[in-house]
């Protein structure tokens, strides 16, 4: 039983690491297609306190439009928090010489992690 639990936790950790790698690459390069592959069917977006819930394709369009005007520089992951069935990844970056924080909420649905919320402030 203990071995199965350890195996499960290791597999879960690998799933989180894979999505984190994709998120890092997507934010660094502006590859919204890579990022949107991990969106839930609807996603909550908050871009500098303008909040909305959008379906996957509209969220992809909104993020692409935002990144076209706001390139991230000095992107670095500052922390990762776990809260039950959710994980939060927090990044710091700069846009136009202004420091911002990016919070990405991951949820685990059917043993797969998805992005359910993105907050940029």
Coordinates of C-alpha atoms in Angstrom, one line a residue:
X1 CA 0.0 0.0 0.0
X2 CA 2.8 2.4 0.9
X3 CA 4.6 1.6 -2.4
X4 CA 1.4 2.4 -4.4
X5 CA 1.0 5.7 -2.6
X6 CA 4.6 6.7 -3.3
X7 CA 4.2 5.7 -7.0
X8 CA 1.0 7.7 -7.3
X9 CA 2.6 10.8 -5.7
X10 CA 5.6 10.5 -8.0
X11 CA 3.3 10.2 -11.1
X12 CA 1.3 13.2 -9.9
X13 CA 4.6 15.2 -9.4
X14 CA 5.7 14.4 -13.0
X15 CA 2.3 15.6 -14.3
X16 CA 2.7 18.9 -12.5
X17 CA 6.3 19.2 -13.7
X18 CA 5.3 18.7 -17.3
X19 CA 2.6 21.4 -17.2
X20 CA 5.0 23.7 -15.4
X21 CA 7.6 23.2 -18.1
X22 CA 5.0 24.0 -20.8
X23 CA 3.8 27.1 -18.9
X24 CA 7.4 28.4 -18.4
X25 CA 8.1 27.9 -22.1
X26 CA 4.8 29.5 -23.2
X27 CA 5.2 32.6 -21.0
X28 CA 8.8 33.0 -22.0
X29 CA 8.2 32.7 -25.7
X30 CA 4.6 34.0 -26.0
X31 CA 3.4 30.7 -27.3
X32 CA -0.3 30.9 -26.4
X33 CA -1.1 27.7 -28.3
X34 CA 1.1 25.8 -26.0
X35 CA -0.4 27.5 -23.0
X36 CA -4.0 27.0 -24.1
X37 CA -3.5 23.2 -24.5
X38 CA -3.7 23.1 -20.8
X39 CA -6.8 25.3 -20.3
X40 CA -10.0 24.0 -18.8
X41 CA -13.1 24.4 -21.0
X42 CA -13.7 27.7 -19.3
X43 CA -11.1 29.8 -17.6
X44 CA -11.1 32.8 -15.3
X45 CA -8.9 35.6 -16.4
X46 CA -7.9 38.7 -14.5
X47 CA -5.6 41.0 -16.4
X48 CA -4.7 44.0 -14.2
X49 CA -8.0 43.7 -12.3
X50 CA -10.2 43.3 -15.4
X51 CA -11.9 40.0 -14.6
X52 CA -13.8 37.7 -16.9
X53 CA -14.6 34.1 -17.5
X54 CA -14.0 32.9 -21.0
X55 CA -14.2 29.7 -22.9
X56 CA -11.0 28.1 -24.0
X57 CA -10.8 29.7 -27.5
X58 CA -11.7 33.2 -26.3
X59 CA -9.2 32.9 -23.5
X60 CA -6.5 32.0 -26.0
X61 CA -7.4 35.0 -28.1
X62 CA -7.4 37.4 -25.0
X63 CA -4.0 36.1 -23.8
X64 CA -2.5 36.3 -27.3
X65 CA -3.7 39.9 -27.6
X66 CA -2.3 40.7 -24.2
X67 CA 1.1 39.2 -24.9
X68 CA 1.3 40.9 -28.3
X69 CA 1.3 44.2 -26.4
X70 CA 3.1 43.1 -23.3
X71 CA 6.2 41.0 -23.7
X72 CA 7.4 39.4 -20.4
X73 CA 11.0 39.9 -19.5
X74 CA 13.0 38.6 -16.5
X75 CA 10.3 35.8 -16.0
X76 CA 11.0 33.7 -13.0
X77 CA 8.9 31.3 -10.9
X78 CA 8.8 32.4 -7.3
X79 CA 6.7 29.7 -5.7
X80 CA 4.3 26.8 -6.0
X81 CA 1.6 26.3 -3.5
X82 CA -0.6 23.2 -3.1
X83 CA -4.2 23.4 -1.7
X84 CA -6.0 20.1 -1.9
X85 CA -7.0 19.5 -5.5
X86 CA -5.5 22.8 -6.7
X87 CA -1.9 24.0 -7.2
X88 CA -0.9 27.6 -7.7
X89 CA 2.2 28.7 -9.5
X90 CA 3.4 32.2 -9.0
X91 CA 5.8 34.1 -11.3
X92 CA 7.3 37.5 -11.3
X93 CA 8.2 39.3 -14.6
X94 CA 8.6 42.7 -16.1
X95 CA 6.5 44.4 -18.8
X96 CA 7.6 47.8 -20.1
X97 CA 9.9 48.1 -17.1
X98 CA 7.1 47.5 -14.7
X99 CA 7.1 44.6 -12.3
X100 CA 4.1 42.2 -12.3
X101 CA 3.0 39.0 -10.7
X102 CA 1.4 36.1 -12.6
X103 CA -0.6 33.6 -10.7
X104 CA -1.7 30.4 -12.4
X105 CA -4.2 28.1 -10.8
X106 CA -4.0 24.4 -11.8
X107 CA -6.7 21.9 -11.1
X108 CA -6.5 18.2 -11.3
X109 CA -9.4 16.7 -13.3
X110 CA -9.4 13.0 -14.0
X111 CA -5.6 12.7 -13.1
X112 CA -4.7 15.5 -15.5
X113 CA -3.7 19.0 -14.6
X114 CA -5.4 22.0 -16.3
X115 CA -5.1 25.7 -16.0
X116 CA -8.4 27.1 -14.6
X117 CA -7.3 30.6 -13.7
X118 CA -4.7 33.2 -14.7
X119 CA -4.2 36.4 -12.8
X120 CA -1.8 39.1 -13.9
X121 CA -1.3 42.0 -11.6

